[in-house]
Each structure stands twice: as structure tokens, then as C-alpha cells.
């Protein structure tokens, strides 16, 4: 069996490397040095270059002006973005666009996806729920409107929504009031009657938002009611977060390898000391495990089939466990081996540590996904 990437996937990765080569990680503002959010906007020039390279519309179909690639291609690009701490809404926009293409009504797809591919429309997703520790679809209730043209009314709270001031539309999961076991997706404009935003500050210094919904009316045509739509989007966001974490971990291992190869103690490079070499070897193994589990999950989300009867959520959970634990161990070891440089807020490693912590906890830490994996294994015993 051939496990190599396709020509199209490799081309997407090379194009991303070309665009991100102009990004200097040490130019990313420090969350410690900044009094508030590190910036009021994302990197618009970089976003334009990504759109010009057809990387924003990477996963949308040719009928919408995109390349029509799969979650693996998106994750290849996201890994390159993570390596330079790229401040762009590529994960949220790409995942939301792919989910809309897969599950949304045709009219909604036609109205949004062409402009998304051109970089003119930014999408985000409210995926953290009310507190960040509960299913996001349980945080918002959707009530059907029986009169006046129909539609739905939404009530609830979603916390930690990324890019709240920049996204043109936000995808909000909810549960119908008459069927709490079902999840629907609402595609809302950034501002609408009954919507209020409160500023929040993330671990890496980025501005997030708490979204409150009070009887927000949504037309039926802007609701995605297909079975499994929210679950698939949530899994894709999780896998994309794993790809960003892989990019961060790879770059941190690279930075640390260069440092211990040049830094000398007692007349010898640090890399020649056995204790240092063993720690670096362990962290390299972490990145390899992060990568292997990431591609397994991304493949399953695309055209991959069943694995021993387990749902794709099991592969996603495994990938997030390795991503969360792996990126934390990599950055901790890097700070230890860098000594004083590891804590210097003017040195790029400090920023990577802040991003690593944010990615570790985003959409659930390792322990939460270990628990979810245990539940899945119990519900799907081997035949």
C-alpha cells in the first residue's frame, strides 16, 4: 500500500512553504509583553498572499473556484502555518468551508463558498461550548418558529470563539428544543439582533470572544440540519488543531537541535552530552507519533474507511492525545535545554511555548480525549 502524499497534496504543502517563508516567528508579538491582545486584527497581508496562492480555497470544489482537495491537504498547509505561528484564520475558515460544502443546502453553499475561496469572506466556529468543558451543541438551544416565514430562534452562550472581530460569519452548533439528541449548525453573520460579544484573551495573547444569543432569528436556509454535520466539523477542527501543534513541535525541535549543537559547556557542544541527546531523541519520537496519528485521523475524515469497527472519533481522539501531550513535552524540554534563553520573552521560543499551551488545551486536553476514547472502546468492543 502506498502511504505517500498525492502530487496535489505535495504541491499544496510546497506552495504553503513558499508563502510562509516570508513570515518571521520572532515578529509575532509576545503575549506577556502585550498589555492586552497581541493585535486587533490577523495578518491581512499574509491572508492575501494565501488567497493569491489558492490556499484559502484549497478544500472548496472547482465549482466554487477552489482546488477541491481533502482534509489531508488542509492539514499539510496547517502544519506549515504552525511552524511560523501564522496569525491567520486558516483552520476555522478551511474547516467551516469544507463542512458547508459537504453538508449545507446548495443555496447556502453558492452564497458563501466562492467568496471564501477568494479570501474575501472569513469564517469562524463556536466550538468550545459554554465553559470549554462541555459539548458545544449543548450550550445553545434552537427553537423552531412556526409563524412569520419560519426559521429558528437561538438562545445560549458560546465561549472562546476565535477571530470574533474579523470573521464575517460564525458557525454555531445548537440542539433543537424538541430533540436534545440532535445537533444542528447555524450560519450567523458576525452581528445580528440578539447577538452580543464580550472580549476574552487567550493563552497565546489572541483576542477571543464570548458569544451570547438571545432569541436570535435564523432563516431556515442558513441552518445545516444534516445528520453528522456538526460532529464531522468538530472532528475536523480537532485534527486541524493537531496539525498546527505538529508544526509548532517540529519547529521547536529544530530550534533546540540547532541551539544544543552550537552551545558549548566544558569545551563541548551540549548535543554531545548523553542526557541532552536522549531528551532530544525522545522529543523527536513525540513528533513522529504526532505525525502518524494525525495522518491516520485526517485520512479517516476524508475517504478513509472503518478501522476495526471504531468510528472516526476514535482516531481523532488518539491524534489529539498525542498532539496535546507531545507539543507540551517538546516545548518543556526545549525551554529546559535552552536554559535562560528559554524564559527570555525576546527569544522566539517563548512565543512557541504560549502557542503550544493554547493548542494543547484547545478543543480538549489529552485527558478529555483519553476519556472519550475509553467510552468509544467500551461502546465498540472487538468483534
Coordinates of C-alpha atoms in Angstrom, one line a residue:
X1 CA 0.0 0.0 0.0
X2 CA 1.3 3.5 -0.9
X3 CA 1.2 5.9 2.0
X4 CA 2.8 8.8 0.3
X5 CA 1.0 12.0 -0.3
X6 CA -0.5 12.7 -3.7
X7 CA 1.0 15.2 -6.2
X8 CA -1.8 17.7 -5.4
X9 CA -1.2 17.4 -1.7
X10 CA 2.5 17.8 -2.0
X11 CA 2.0 20.8 -4.3
X12 CA -0.2 22.4 -1.6
X13 CA 2.5 21.9 1.0
X14 CA 5.2 23.4 -1.2
X15 CA 3.0 26.3 -2.0
X16 CA 2.4 26.9 1.7
X17 CA 6.1 26.7 2.4
X18 CA 6.7 29.4 -0.2
X19 CA 4.1 31.7 1.3
X20 CA 5.1 31.1 4.9
X21 CA 8.8 31.5 4.2
X22 CA 8.3 35.3 4.5
X23 CA 6.9 35.0 8.0
X24 CA 9.4 35.7 10.8
X25 CA 8.2 33.9 14.0
X26 CA 10.1 36.4 16.2
X27 CA 7.9 39.1 14.8
X28 CA 4.8 37.5 16.4
X29 CA 4.0 39.7 19.5
X30 CA 4.7 38.3 22.9
X31 CA 1.5 37.6 25.0
X32 CA 3.5 38.6 28.1
X33 CA 4.9 41.8 26.8
X34 CA 1.5 43.0 25.4
X35 CA -0.9 44.7 27.8
X36 CA -3.9 43.3 26.1
X37 CA -4.4 41.2 22.9
X38 CA -1.3 41.0 20.8
X39 CA -3.1 42.6 17.9
X40 CA -6.6 43.8 16.9
X41 CA -6.5 42.0 13.5
X42 CA -5.0 39.0 12.0
X43 CA -2.1 39.2 9.4
X44 CA -4.1 40.6 6.5
X45 CA -1.1 40.8 4.0
X46 CA -0.4 37.1 4.7
X47 CA -4.0 36.2 4.2
X48 CA -4.0 37.9 0.8
X49 CA -0.9 36.0 -0.2
X50 CA -2.5 32.8 0.8
X51 CA -5.6 33.6 -1.2
X52 CA -3.4 34.5 -4.2
X53 CA -1.7 31.1 -3.9
X54 CA -5.2 29.4 -3.9
X55 CA -4.5 28.1 -0.4
X56 CA -7.6 29.7 1.2
X57 CA -9.9 27.9 -1.2
X58 CA -7.8 24.7 -1.1
X59 CA -10.6 22.5 0.0
X60 CA -13.6 24.0 -1.8
X61 CA -14.6 22.4 -5.0
X62 CA -13.8 23.7 -8.5
X63 CA -17.4 24.8 -8.9
X64 CA -16.7 27.3 -6.2
X65 CA -13.4 28.4 -7.5
X66 CA -11.3 26.1 -5.2
X67 CA -8.9 23.2 -5.7
X68 CA -11.2 20.6 -4.3
X69 CA -8.6 18.9 -2.1
X70 CA -9.2 16.9 1.1
X71 CA -8.5 17.2 4.9
X72 CA -5.0 15.8 4.5
X73 CA -4.1 18.7 2.2
X74 CA -5.6 21.2 4.6
X75 CA -3.6 19.7 7.5
X76 CA -0.4 19.8 5.4
X77 CA -0.8 23.5 5.0
X78 CA -1.8 24.0 8.6
X79 CA 1.4 22.2 9.8
X80 CA 3.4 24.7 7.8
X81 CA 1.3 27.6 9.3
X82 CA 2.0 26.3 12.8
X83 CA 5.7 26.2 12.2
X84 CA 5.8 30.0 11.8
X85 CA 3.0 30.9 14.2
X86 CA 0.9 32.3 11.3
X87 CA -1.8 34.6 12.6
X88 CA -4.5 33.8 10.1
X89 CA -7.9 32.1 10.4
X90 CA -6.9 29.3 8.1
X91 CA -8.1 26.5 10.3
X92 CA -11.5 27.9 11.1
X93 CA -12.2 29.1 7.5
X94 CA -11.0 26.0 5.9
X95 CA -12.8 23.6 8.2
X96 CA -16.0 25.5 8.1
X97 CA -15.9 25.8 4.3
X98 CA -15.3 22.0 3.9
X99 CA -18.2 21.2 6.3
X100 CA -20.5 23.6 4.4
X101 CA -19.6 22.1 1.1
X102 CA -20.3 18.6 2.4
X103 CA -23.5 19.2 4.4
X104 CA -25.1 22.6 3.7
X105 CA -28.0 23.3 1.3
X106 CA -27.0 24.3 -2.2
X107 CA -28.2 27.9 -1.9
X108 CA -26.1 28.5 1.2
X109 CA -23.0 26.9 -0.4
X110 CA -23.5 29.1 -3.5
X111 CA -23.8 32.3 -1.5
X112 CA -20.7 31.7 0.7
X113 CA -18.1 29.4 -0.8
X114 CA -17.0 31.3 -3.9
X115 CA -16.1 34.4 -1.8
X116 CA -14.4 32.3 0.9
X117 CA -12.1 30.8 -1.7
X118 CA -11.0 34.3 -2.9
X119 CA -10.2 35.3 0.7
X120 CA -12.9 37.9 0.9
X121 CA -15.0 36.1 3.5
X122 CA -13.7 34.8 6.8
X123 CA -15.5 32.0 8.7
X124 CA -15.1 31.0 12.3
X125 CA -16.7 28.3 14.5
X126 CA -18.1 28.4 18.1
X127 CA -16.8 25.0 19.2
X128 CA -16.0 25.4 22.9
X129 CA -19.5 25.4 24.4
X130 CA -20.5 27.5 27.4
X131 CA -17.4 26.7 29.5
X132 CA -15.0 24.9 27.3
X133 CA -15.6 21.6 29.1
X134 CA -18.9 20.5 27.7
X135 CA -20.3 19.6 24.2
X136 CA -20.7 22.8 22.2
X137 CA -24.0 21.8 20.8
X138 CA -25.5 21.6 24.4
X139 CA -24.7 25.3 25.0
X140 CA -27.3 26.7 22.5
X141 CA -30.9 25.8 22.1
X142 CA -32.7 26.1 18.8
X143 CA -36.5 26.7 18.8
X144 CA -38.4 26.4 15.5
X145 CA -40.5 29.4 14.5
X146 CA -44.0 28.2 13.4
X147 CA -45.1 31.6 12.0
X148 CA -43.9 34.6 10.0
X149 CA -41.8 32.7 7.4
X150 CA -40.5 30.0 9.8
X151 CA -36.8 29.7 10.7
X152 CA -35.3 29.2 14.2
X153 CA -34.6 31.1 17.4
X154 CA -31.3 30.6 19.1
X155 CA -30.6 31.1 22.8
X156 CA -27.4 30.3 24.7
X157 CA -23.7 31.1 25.2
X158 CA -20.6 30.0 23.4
X159 CA -17.2 30.8 24.9
X160 CA -13.7 31.2 23.3
X161 CA -14.8 31.9 19.7
X162 CA -11.7 32.7 17.7
X163 CA -11.5 35.8 15.4
X164 CA -14.7 37.3 16.8
X165 CA -14.0 40.8 15.4
X166 CA -12.7 39.7 12.0
X167 CA -14.9 36.8 10.9
X168 CA -17.8 37.6 8.6
X169 CA -19.8 34.6 9.6
X170 CA -19.8 32.3 12.6
X171 CA -21.0 28.7 12.6
X172 CA -22.8 27.9 15.8
X173 CA -23.8 24.4 16.9
X174 CA -27.1 24.0 18.7
X175 CA -29.6 21.4 19.8
X176 CA -33.3 21.6 18.8
X177 CA -35.6 22.1 21.8
X178 CA -37.7 19.2 20.8
X179 CA -34.9 16.8 20.1
X180 CA -31.9 17.2 22.5
X181 CA -30.1 14.2 21.0
X182 CA -29.7 16.0 17.7
X183 CA -27.3 18.8 16.7
X184 CA -27.8 21.5 14.0
X185 CA -25.5 24.2 12.7
X186 CA -26.5 27.8 12.3
X187 CA -24.5 30.1 10.0
X188 CA -24.8 33.6 11.5
X189 CA -23.4 37.0 10.4
X190 CA -21.0 38.5 12.9
X191 CA -23.6 40.9 14.1
X192 CA -27.3 40.3 14.3
X193 CA -30.3 41.3 16.5
X194 CA -29.9 39.5 19.8
X195 CA -26.1 38.7 19.4
X196 CA -23.6 40.2 21.8
X197 CA -19.9 39.7 22.1
X198 CA -17.6 40.0 25.1
X199 CA -13.8 40.2 24.8
X200 CA -11.7 37.3 26.0
X201 CA -8.0 36.8 26.0
X202 CA -6.4 33.5 25.0
X203 CA -3.2 31.9 26.3
X204 CA -1.2 33.0 23.3
X205 CA -2.4 36.6 23.5
X206 CA -5.0 36.4 20.8
X207 CA -8.4 38.0 21.1
X208 CA -11.3 35.5 21.5
X209 CA -14.9 36.3 22.1
X210 CA -17.8 35.1 24.3
X211 CA -20.9 34.9 22.1
X212 CA -24.3 35.4 23.7
X213 CA -27.5 34.6 21.8
X214 CA -30.9 35.8 22.9
X215 CA -33.7 34.9 20.6
X216 CA -31.5 35.3 17.5
X217 CA -33.6 34.5 14.5
X218 CA -32.1 32.4 11.8
X219 CA -33.7 31.7 8.4
X220 CA -34.2 28.1 7.6
X221 CA -31.9 28.4 4.6
X222 CA -29.0 29.3 6.9
X223 CA -29.4 26.2 9.1
X224 CA -27.5 23.0 8.4
X225 CA -29.6 20.1 9.6
X226 CA -27.8 17.2 8.0
X227 CA -27.1 14.3 10.3
X228 CA -23.5 14.2 11.5
X229 CA -22.6 17.7 10.1
X230 CA -21.6 19.2 13.5
X231 CA -19.7 16.1 14.6
X232 CA -17.7 16.0 11.4
X233 CA -16.9 19.7 11.6
X234 CA -15.8 19.3 15.3
X235 CA -13.6 16.4 14.4
X236 CA -12.0 18.3 11.5
X237 CA -11.3 21.3 13.8
X238 CA -9.7 18.9 16.3
X239 CA -7.5 17.3 13.6
X240 CA -6.6 20.7 12.2
X241 CA -5.5 21.8 15.7
X242 CA -3.3 18.7 15.8
X243 CA -1.7 19.8 12.5
X244 CA -0.9 23.2 14.0
X245 CA 0.6 21.6 17.0
X246 CA 2.7 19.4 14.8
X247 CA 4.1 22.4 13.0
X248 CA 4.9 24.1 16.4
X249 CA 6.6 21.0 17.7
X250 CA 8.7 20.4 14.6
X251 CA 10.0 23.9 14.6
X252 CA 10.7 23.8 18.4
X253 CA 12.7 20.6 17.9
X254 CA 14.6 22.2 15.0
X255 CA 15.4 25.3 17.0
X256 CA 16.5 23.3 20.0
X257 CA 18.7 21.0 17.9
X258 CA 20.5 24.0 16.4
X259 CA 21.0 25.6 19.8
X260 CA 22.4 22.5 21.6
X261 CA 24.6 21.8 18.6
X262 CA 26.2 25.3 18.9
X263 CA 26.1 26.0 22.7
X264 CA 29.2 24.7 24.4
X265 CA 29.8 23.7 28.1
X266 CA 33.1 22.4 29.4
X267 CA 34.5 22.8 25.9
X268 CA 31.9 20.6 24.2
X269 CA 28.6 21.2 22.5
X270 CA 25.6 20.4 24.6
X271 CA 24.4 18.0 22.0
X272 CA 27.3 15.6 22.8
X273 CA 26.2 15.1 26.3
X274 CA 24.2 11.9 26.7
X275 CA 21.4 13.3 28.8
X276 CA 20.8 16.1 26.3
X277 CA 20.9 13.7 23.3
X278 CA 18.4 11.3 24.9
X279 CA 16.0 14.1 25.7
X280 CA 16.2 15.3 22.1
X281 CA 15.7 11.8 20.8
X282 CA 12.5 11.4 23.0
X283 CA 11.1 14.6 21.7
X284 CA 11.8 13.6 18.1
X285 CA 9.8 10.4 18.8
X286 CA 7.0 12.6 20.1
X287 CA 6.8 14.5 16.8
X288 CA 6.8 11.2 14.8
X289 CA 3.9 9.9 16.8
X290 CA 2.1 13.2 16.5
X291 CA 2.5 13.0 12.7
X292 CA 1.5 9.3 12.3
X293 CA -1.7 9.7 14.3
X294 CA -2.5 13.0 12.6
X295 CA -2.5 11.5 9.1
X296 CA -4.5 8.5 10.2
X297 CA -7.2 10.7 11.6
X298 CA -7.1 13.1 8.6
X299 CA -7.4 10.2 6.2
X300 CA -10.4 8.8 8.1
X301 CA -12.1 12.1 7.9
X302 CA -11.6 12.2 4.1
X303 CA -12.1 8.9 2.2
X304 CA -10.8 6.6 4.9
X305 CA -12.8 3.5 5.7
X306 CA -13.7 1.9 9.1
X307 CA -10.9 0.7 11.3
X308 CA -11.8 -2.4 13.4
X309 CA -15.4 -1.1 13.6
X310 CA -14.4 2.0 15.5
X311 CA -15.8 5.4 14.4
X312 CA -13.6 8.1 13.1
X313 CA -13.9 9.9 16.5
X314 CA -11.6 7.2 18.0
X315 CA -8.7 8.2 15.6
X316 CA -9.4 11.8 16.2
X317 CA -9.1 11.2 20.0
X318 CA -5.8 9.3 19.6
X319 CA -4.4 12.1 17.4
X320 CA -5.4 14.8 19.9
X321 CA -3.9 12.9 22.9
X322 CA -0.6 12.7 21.1
X323 CA -0.8 16.3 19.9
X324 CA -1.6 17.7 23.3
X325 CA 0.9 15.7 25.3
X326 CA 3.5 15.8 22.5
X327 CA 3.6 19.6 22.0
X328 CA 3.7 20.1 25.7
X329 CA 6.6 17.8 26.2
X330 CA 8.5 19.2 23.3
X331 CA 8.3 22.8 24.5
X332 CA 9.0 22.0 28.1
X333 CA 12.2 20.1 27.1
X334 CA 13.2 22.9 24.7
X335 CA 12.9 25.5 27.5
X336 CA 14.9 23.3 29.8
X337 CA 17.7 22.8 27.3
X338 CA 17.8 26.4 26.3
X339 CA 18.4 27.5 29.9
X340 CA 17.9 31.2 30.4
X341 CA 17.1 31.7 26.7
X342 CA 14.0 29.5 27.2
X343 CA 12.4 32.1 29.5
X344 CA 13.5 35.2 27.6
X345 CA 10.4 36.9 26.2
X346 CA 12.5 38.4 23.4
X347 CA 13.6 35.0 22.2
X348 CA 11.2 33.2 19.8
X349 CA 10.9 30.1 21.9
X350 CA 8.8 32.0 24.4
X351 CA 6.1 32.6 21.8
X352 CA 6.2 28.9 20.7
X353 CA 5.6 27.9 24.3
X354 CA 2.5 30.2 24.5
X355 CA 1.1 28.8 21.3
X356 CA 1.8 25.2 22.4
X357 CA -0.1 25.6 25.6
X358 CA -3.1 27.1 23.7
X359 CA -3.1 24.3 21.2
X360 CA -2.7 21.7 23.9
X361 CA -5.9 22.8 25.6
X362 CA -7.9 23.8 22.5
X363 CA -10.9 21.5 21.9
X364 CA -10.0 19.4 24.9
X365 CA -6.7 18.4 26.6
X366 CA -5.3 14.9 26.4
X367 CA -7.2 13.7 29.5
X368 CA -10.5 14.6 28.0
X369 CA -9.8 12.7 24.8
X370 CA -8.4 9.7 26.7
X371 CA -11.8 9.6 28.5
X372 CA -13.7 9.9 25.2
X373 CA -11.5 7.1 23.7
X374 CA -12.3 4.9 26.6
X375 CA -16.0 5.4 26.1
X376 CA -15.7 4.6 22.4
X377 CA -13.8 1.4 23.1
X378 CA -16.4 0.3 25.6
X379 CA -19.2 1.0 23.2
X380 CA -17.5 -0.8 20.3
X381 CA -15.8 -3.9 21.7
X382 CA -13.8 -6.0 19.3
X383 CA -15.8 -8.5 17.3

